[in-house]
Short mmCIF file of C-alpha atoms in Angstrom, two decimals:
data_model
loop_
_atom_site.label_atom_id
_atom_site.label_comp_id
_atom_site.label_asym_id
_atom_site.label_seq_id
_atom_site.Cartn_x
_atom_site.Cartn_y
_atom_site.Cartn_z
CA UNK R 26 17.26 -3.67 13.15
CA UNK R 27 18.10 -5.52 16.60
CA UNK R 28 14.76 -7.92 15.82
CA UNK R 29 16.03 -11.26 17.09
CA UNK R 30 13.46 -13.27 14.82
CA UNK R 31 11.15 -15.88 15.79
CA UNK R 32 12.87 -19.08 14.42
CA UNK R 33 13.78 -21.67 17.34
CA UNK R 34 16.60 -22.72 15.10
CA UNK R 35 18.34 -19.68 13.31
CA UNK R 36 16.61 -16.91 14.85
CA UNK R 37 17.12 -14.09 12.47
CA UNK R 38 16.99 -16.06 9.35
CA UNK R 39 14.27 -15.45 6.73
CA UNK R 40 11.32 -17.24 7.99
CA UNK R 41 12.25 -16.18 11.44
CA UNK R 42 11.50 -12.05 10.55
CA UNK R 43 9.36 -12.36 7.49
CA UNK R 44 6.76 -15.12 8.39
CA UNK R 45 3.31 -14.68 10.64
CA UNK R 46 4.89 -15.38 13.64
CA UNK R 47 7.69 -13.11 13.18
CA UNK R 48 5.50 -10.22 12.31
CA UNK R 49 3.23 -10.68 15.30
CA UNK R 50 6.23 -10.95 17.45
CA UNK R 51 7.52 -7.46 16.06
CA UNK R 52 4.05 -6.03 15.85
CA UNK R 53 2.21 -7.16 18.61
CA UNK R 54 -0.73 -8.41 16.51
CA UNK R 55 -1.51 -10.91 13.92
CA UNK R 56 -0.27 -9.17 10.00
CA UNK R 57 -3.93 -9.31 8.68
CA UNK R 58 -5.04 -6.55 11.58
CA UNK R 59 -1.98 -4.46 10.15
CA UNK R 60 -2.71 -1.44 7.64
CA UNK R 61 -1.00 -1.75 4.07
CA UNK R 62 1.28 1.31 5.49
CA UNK R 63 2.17 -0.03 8.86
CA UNK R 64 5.29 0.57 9.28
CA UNK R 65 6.06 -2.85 10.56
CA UNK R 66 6.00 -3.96 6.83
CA UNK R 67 8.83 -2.27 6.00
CA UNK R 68 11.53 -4.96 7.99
CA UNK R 69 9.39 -7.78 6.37
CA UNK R 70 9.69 -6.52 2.41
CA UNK R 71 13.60 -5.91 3.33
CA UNK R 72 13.95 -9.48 4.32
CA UNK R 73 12.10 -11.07 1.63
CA UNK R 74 13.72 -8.19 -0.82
CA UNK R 75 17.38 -9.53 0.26
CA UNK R 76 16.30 -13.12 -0.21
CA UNK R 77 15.28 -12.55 -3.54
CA UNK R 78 17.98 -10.08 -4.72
CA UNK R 79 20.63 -13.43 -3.13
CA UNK R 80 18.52 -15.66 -5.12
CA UNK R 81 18.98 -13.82 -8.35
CA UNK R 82 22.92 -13.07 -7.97
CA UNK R 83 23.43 -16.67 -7.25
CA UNK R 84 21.17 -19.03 -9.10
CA UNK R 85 19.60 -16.75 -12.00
CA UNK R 86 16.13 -17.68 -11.63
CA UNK R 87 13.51 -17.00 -14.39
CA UNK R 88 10.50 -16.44 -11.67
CA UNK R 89 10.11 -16.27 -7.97
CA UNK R 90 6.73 -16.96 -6.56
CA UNK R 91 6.15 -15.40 -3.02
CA UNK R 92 3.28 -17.62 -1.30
CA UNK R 93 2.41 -18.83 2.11
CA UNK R 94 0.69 -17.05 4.19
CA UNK R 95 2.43 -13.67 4.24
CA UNK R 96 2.96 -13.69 0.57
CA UNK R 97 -0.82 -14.52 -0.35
CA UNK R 98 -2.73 -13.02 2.39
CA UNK R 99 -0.63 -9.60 2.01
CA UNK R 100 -0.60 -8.66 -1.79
CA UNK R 101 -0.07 -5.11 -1.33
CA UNK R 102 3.61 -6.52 -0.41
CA UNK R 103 4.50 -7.43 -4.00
CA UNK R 104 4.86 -3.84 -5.41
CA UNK R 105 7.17 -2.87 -2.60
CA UNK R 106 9.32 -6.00 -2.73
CA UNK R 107 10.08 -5.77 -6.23
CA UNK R 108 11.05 -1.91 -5.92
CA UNK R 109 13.04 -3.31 -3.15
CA UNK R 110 14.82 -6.04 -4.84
CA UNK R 111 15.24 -3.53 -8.06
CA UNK R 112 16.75 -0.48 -5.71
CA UNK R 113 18.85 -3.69 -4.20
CA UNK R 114 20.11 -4.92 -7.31
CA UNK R 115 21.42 -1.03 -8.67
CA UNK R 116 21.28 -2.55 -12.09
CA UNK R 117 23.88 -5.19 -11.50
CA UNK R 118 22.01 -7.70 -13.11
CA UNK R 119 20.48 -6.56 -16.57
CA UNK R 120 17.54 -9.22 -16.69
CA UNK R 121 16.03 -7.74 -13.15
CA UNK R 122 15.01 -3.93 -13.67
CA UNK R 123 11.88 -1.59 -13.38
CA UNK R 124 10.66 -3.21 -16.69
CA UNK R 125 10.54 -6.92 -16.17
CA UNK R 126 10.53 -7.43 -12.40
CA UNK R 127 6.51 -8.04 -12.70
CA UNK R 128 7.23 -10.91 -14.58
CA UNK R 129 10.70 -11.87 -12.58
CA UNK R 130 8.91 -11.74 -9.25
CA UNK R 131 4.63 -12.81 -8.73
CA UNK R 132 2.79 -14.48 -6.59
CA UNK R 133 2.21 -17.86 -6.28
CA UNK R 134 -1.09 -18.76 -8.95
CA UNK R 135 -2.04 -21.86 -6.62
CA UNK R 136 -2.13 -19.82 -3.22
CA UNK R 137 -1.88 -21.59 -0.40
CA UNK R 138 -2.07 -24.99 -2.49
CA UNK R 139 1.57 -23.87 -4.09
CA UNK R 140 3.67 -26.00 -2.25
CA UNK R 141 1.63 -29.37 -1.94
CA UNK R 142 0.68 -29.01 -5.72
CA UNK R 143 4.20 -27.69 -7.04
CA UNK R 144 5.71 -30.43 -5.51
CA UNK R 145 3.05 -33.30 -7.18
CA UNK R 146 3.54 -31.09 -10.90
CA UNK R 147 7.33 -31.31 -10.59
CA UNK R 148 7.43 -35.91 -9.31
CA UNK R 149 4.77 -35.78 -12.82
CA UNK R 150 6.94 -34.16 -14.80
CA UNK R 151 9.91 -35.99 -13.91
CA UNK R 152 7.88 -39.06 -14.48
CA UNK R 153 7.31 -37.90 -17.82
CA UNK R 154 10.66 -37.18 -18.61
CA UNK R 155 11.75 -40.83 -17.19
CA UNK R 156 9.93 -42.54 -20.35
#
């Protein structure tokens, strides 16, 4: 893929293929006037798929939750990063497989509210934990 990404920073880095401007850049429209089986899809669930896969090698995580804007406003993109991540993976890690990547991998329960609201659950909690 010679996709140069959208990010004035990094270019190709995640947010700069796999975020609403990146996929308008490499699609020539907006992703909510793309069809689930556009193939322009396919470079997006590869970049979030590698981020994920990179995330589970190296820090283990119980969940990921895939919001923003391309994560909530696309959810037909869930099934095919999770095959992605599992084809990714080849059963290197035993805790990420066909069987529990629904739970490893889901969206975001808060939508578009995930971030803000993550962030004020996580300053409670460690105000709880403080006492």
């Amino acid at each position: 893929d010679d996709f140069a990404g959208t990010c004035p920073f990094h270019g190709d880095c995640l947010e700069g293929l796999a975020s609403g401007p990146a996929i308008q850049a490499r699609a020539g429209k907006p992703g909510h006037e793309l069809a689930a089986d556009d193939p322009h899809w396919l470079p997006v669930i590869d970049a979030l798929a590698e981020a994920f896969s990179t995330l589970f090698v190296t820090l283990a995580p119980a969940r990921i939750l895939l919001g923003g804007g391309v994560g909530v406003g696309q959810p037909h993109l869930l099934p095919a990063i999770r095959a992605a991540v599992v084809e990714k993976l080849g059963g290197y890690l035993p805790f990420v497989d066909a069987h529990s990547i629904e739970a490893r991998i889901a969206h975001a329960a808060l939508g578009g509210q995930a971030g803000p609201l993550g962030a004020i659950c996580l300053a409670e909690l460690a105000l709880k934990s403080a006492d």
